[in-house]
CSV table of C-alpha atoms in Angstrom, one decimal:
chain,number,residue,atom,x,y,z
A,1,UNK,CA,-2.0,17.9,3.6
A,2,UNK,CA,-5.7,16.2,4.6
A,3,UNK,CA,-5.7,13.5,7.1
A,4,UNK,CA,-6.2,10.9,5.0
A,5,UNK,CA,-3.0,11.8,3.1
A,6,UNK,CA,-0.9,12.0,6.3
A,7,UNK,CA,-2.5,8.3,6.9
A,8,UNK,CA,-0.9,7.1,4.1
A,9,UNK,CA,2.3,8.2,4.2
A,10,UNK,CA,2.4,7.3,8.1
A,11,UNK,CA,0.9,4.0,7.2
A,12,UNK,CA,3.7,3.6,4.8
A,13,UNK,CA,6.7,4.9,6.8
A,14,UNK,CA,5.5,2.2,9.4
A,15,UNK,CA,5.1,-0.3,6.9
A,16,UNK,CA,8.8,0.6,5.3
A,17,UNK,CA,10.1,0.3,9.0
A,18,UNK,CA,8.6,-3.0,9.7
A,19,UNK,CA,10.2,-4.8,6.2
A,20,UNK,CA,13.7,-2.6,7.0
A,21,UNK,CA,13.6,-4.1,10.4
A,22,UNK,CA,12.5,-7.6,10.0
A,23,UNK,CA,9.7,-6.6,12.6
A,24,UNK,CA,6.1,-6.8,12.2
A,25,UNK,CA,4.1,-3.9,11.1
A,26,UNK,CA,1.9,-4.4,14.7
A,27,UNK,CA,5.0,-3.7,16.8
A,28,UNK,CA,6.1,-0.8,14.9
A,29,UNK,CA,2.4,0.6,14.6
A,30,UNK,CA,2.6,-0.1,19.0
A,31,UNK,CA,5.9,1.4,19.0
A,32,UNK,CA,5.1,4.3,17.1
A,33,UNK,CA,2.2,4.7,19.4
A,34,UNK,CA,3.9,4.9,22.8
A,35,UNK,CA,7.0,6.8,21.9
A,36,UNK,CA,5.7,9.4,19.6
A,37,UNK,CA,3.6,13.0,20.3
A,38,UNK,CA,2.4,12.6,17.4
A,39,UNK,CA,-1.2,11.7,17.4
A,40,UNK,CA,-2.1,8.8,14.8
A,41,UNK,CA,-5.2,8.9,12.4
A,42,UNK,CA,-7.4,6.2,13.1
A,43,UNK,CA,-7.0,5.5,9.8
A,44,UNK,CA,-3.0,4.5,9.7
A,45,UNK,CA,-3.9,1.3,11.7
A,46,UNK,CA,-7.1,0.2,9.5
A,47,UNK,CA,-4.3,0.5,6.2
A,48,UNK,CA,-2.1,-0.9,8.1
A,49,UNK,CA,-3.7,-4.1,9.7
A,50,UNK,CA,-5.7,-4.0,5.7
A,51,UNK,CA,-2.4,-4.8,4.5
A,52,UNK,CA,-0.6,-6.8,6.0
A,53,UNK,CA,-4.3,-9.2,6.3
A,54,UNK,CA,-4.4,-9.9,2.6
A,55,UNK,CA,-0.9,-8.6,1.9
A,56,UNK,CA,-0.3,-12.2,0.3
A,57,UNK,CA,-3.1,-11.9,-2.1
A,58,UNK,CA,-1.9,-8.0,-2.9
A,59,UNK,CA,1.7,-9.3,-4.0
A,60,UNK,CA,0.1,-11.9,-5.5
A,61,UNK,CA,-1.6,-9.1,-8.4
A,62,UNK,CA,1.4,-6.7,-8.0
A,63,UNK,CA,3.6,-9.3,-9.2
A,64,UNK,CA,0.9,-10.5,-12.0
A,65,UNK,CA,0.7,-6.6,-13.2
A,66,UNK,CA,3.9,-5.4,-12.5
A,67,UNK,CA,5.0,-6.3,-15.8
A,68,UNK,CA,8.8,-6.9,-15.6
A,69,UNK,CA,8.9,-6.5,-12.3
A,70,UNK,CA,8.8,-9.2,-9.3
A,71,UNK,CA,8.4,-8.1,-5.7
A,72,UNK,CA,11.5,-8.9,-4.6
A,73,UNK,CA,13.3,-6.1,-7.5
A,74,UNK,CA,11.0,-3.3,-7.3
A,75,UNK,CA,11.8,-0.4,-4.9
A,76,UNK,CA,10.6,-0.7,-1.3
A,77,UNK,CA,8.8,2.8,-0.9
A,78,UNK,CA,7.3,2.2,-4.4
A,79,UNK,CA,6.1,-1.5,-3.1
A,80,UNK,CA,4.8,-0.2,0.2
A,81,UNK,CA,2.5,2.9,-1.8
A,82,UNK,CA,1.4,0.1,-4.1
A,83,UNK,CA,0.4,-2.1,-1.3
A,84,UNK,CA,-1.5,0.2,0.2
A,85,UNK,CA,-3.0,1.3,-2.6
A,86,UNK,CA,-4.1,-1.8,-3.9
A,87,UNK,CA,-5.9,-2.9,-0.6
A,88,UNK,CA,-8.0,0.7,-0.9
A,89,UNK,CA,-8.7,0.1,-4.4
A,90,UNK,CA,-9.6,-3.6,-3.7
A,91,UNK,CA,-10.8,-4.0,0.0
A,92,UNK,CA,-11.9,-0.3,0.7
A,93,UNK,CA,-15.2,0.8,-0.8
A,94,UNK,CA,-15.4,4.3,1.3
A,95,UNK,CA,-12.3,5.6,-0.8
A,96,UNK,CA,-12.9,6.1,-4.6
A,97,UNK,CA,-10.3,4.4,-7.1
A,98,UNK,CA,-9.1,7.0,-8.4
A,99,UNK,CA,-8.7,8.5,-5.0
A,100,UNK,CA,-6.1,5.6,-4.2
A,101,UNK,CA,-4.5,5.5,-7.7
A,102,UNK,CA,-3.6,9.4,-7.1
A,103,UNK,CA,-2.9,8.8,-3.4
A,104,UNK,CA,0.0,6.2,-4.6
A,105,UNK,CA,1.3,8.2,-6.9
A,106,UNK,CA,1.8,10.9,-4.6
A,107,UNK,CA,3.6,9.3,-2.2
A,108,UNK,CA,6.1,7.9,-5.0
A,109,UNK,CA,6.3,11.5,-6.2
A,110,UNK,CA,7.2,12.8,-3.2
A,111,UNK,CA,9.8,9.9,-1.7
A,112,UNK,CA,10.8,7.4,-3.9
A,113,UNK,CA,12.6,8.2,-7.8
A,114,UNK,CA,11.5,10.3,-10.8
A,115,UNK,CA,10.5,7.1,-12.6
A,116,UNK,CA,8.2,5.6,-9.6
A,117,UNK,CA,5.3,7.8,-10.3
A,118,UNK,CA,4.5,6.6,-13.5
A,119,UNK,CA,5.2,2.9,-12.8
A,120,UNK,CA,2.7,2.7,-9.7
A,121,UNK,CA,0.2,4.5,-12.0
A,122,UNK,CA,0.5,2.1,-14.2
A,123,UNK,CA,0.1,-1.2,-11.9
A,124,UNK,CA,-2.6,0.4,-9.9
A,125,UNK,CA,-4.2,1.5,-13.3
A,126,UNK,CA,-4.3,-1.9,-14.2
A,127,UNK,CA,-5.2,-3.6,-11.3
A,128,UNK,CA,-8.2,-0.7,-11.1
A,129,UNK,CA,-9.2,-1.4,-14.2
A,130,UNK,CA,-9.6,-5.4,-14.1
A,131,UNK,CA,-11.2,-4.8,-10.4
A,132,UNK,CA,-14.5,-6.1,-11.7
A,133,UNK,CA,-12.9,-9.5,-12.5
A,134,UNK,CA,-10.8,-9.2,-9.2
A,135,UNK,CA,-13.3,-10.0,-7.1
A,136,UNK,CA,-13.6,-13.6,-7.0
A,137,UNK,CA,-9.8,-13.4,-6.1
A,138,UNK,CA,-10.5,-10.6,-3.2
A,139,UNK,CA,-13.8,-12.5,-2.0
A,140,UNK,CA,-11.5,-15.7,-1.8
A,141,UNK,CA,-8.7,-13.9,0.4
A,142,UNK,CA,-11.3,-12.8,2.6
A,143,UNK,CA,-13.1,-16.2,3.1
């Protein structure tokens, strides 16, 4: 598995734990970091910190282009890949779209249900797709 890949899914286990918890995804990321061997990718605390800084704006679209879906209903793993995979798609111009799209997908694939795959395809499909008119909205958060 590349580095990047590992990123994620770290970035999302930590994110999972923080909601599971009712912690903040800063403590666990601090907590992770003192009472693990494992060395982290500098990269797990840029998705991480990237999320949860314009997480508000992300579940903002996911509930917009999550069609039938609210935040609150949709399955945490699958909400935590799409998070994380919106903010690279929307906030991360070093990683290619597609690259998050498939990134998402493969987390789903590998631990959430048989039916996530195809659904985060789909809202990150869309929200890739409408990234042009995104912007202001992105811009906005960031201001």
């Amino acid at each position: 598995m590349a580095a990047r890949s590992k990123a994620r899914r770290r970035a999302l286990e930590i994110l999972f734990e923080a909601e599971q918890r009712e912690l903040s995804p800063a403590d666990v990321l601090a907590s992770r970091a003192r009472t693990t061997d494992q060395v982290l990718n500098e990269y797990v605390p840029v998705l991480v910190n990237g999320v949860v800084e314009h997480r508000e704006t992300i579940d903002e679209l996911l509930s917009t282009y999550a069609r039938g879906w609210t935040i609150e209903r949709m399955p945490r793993v699958d909400l935590q890949a799409l998070r994380i995979g919106a903010w690279e798609i929307l906030h991360n111009p070093d990683i290619p779209d597609g690259v998050a799209v498939a990134e998402a997908v493969a987390l789903t694939r590998e631990l959430s249900t048989e039916e996530s795959p195809r659904f985060v395809n789909g809202v990150l499909g869309r929200i890739q797709k409408l990234k042009p008119t995104l912007t202001e909205v992105t811009e906005d958060d960031e201001a």
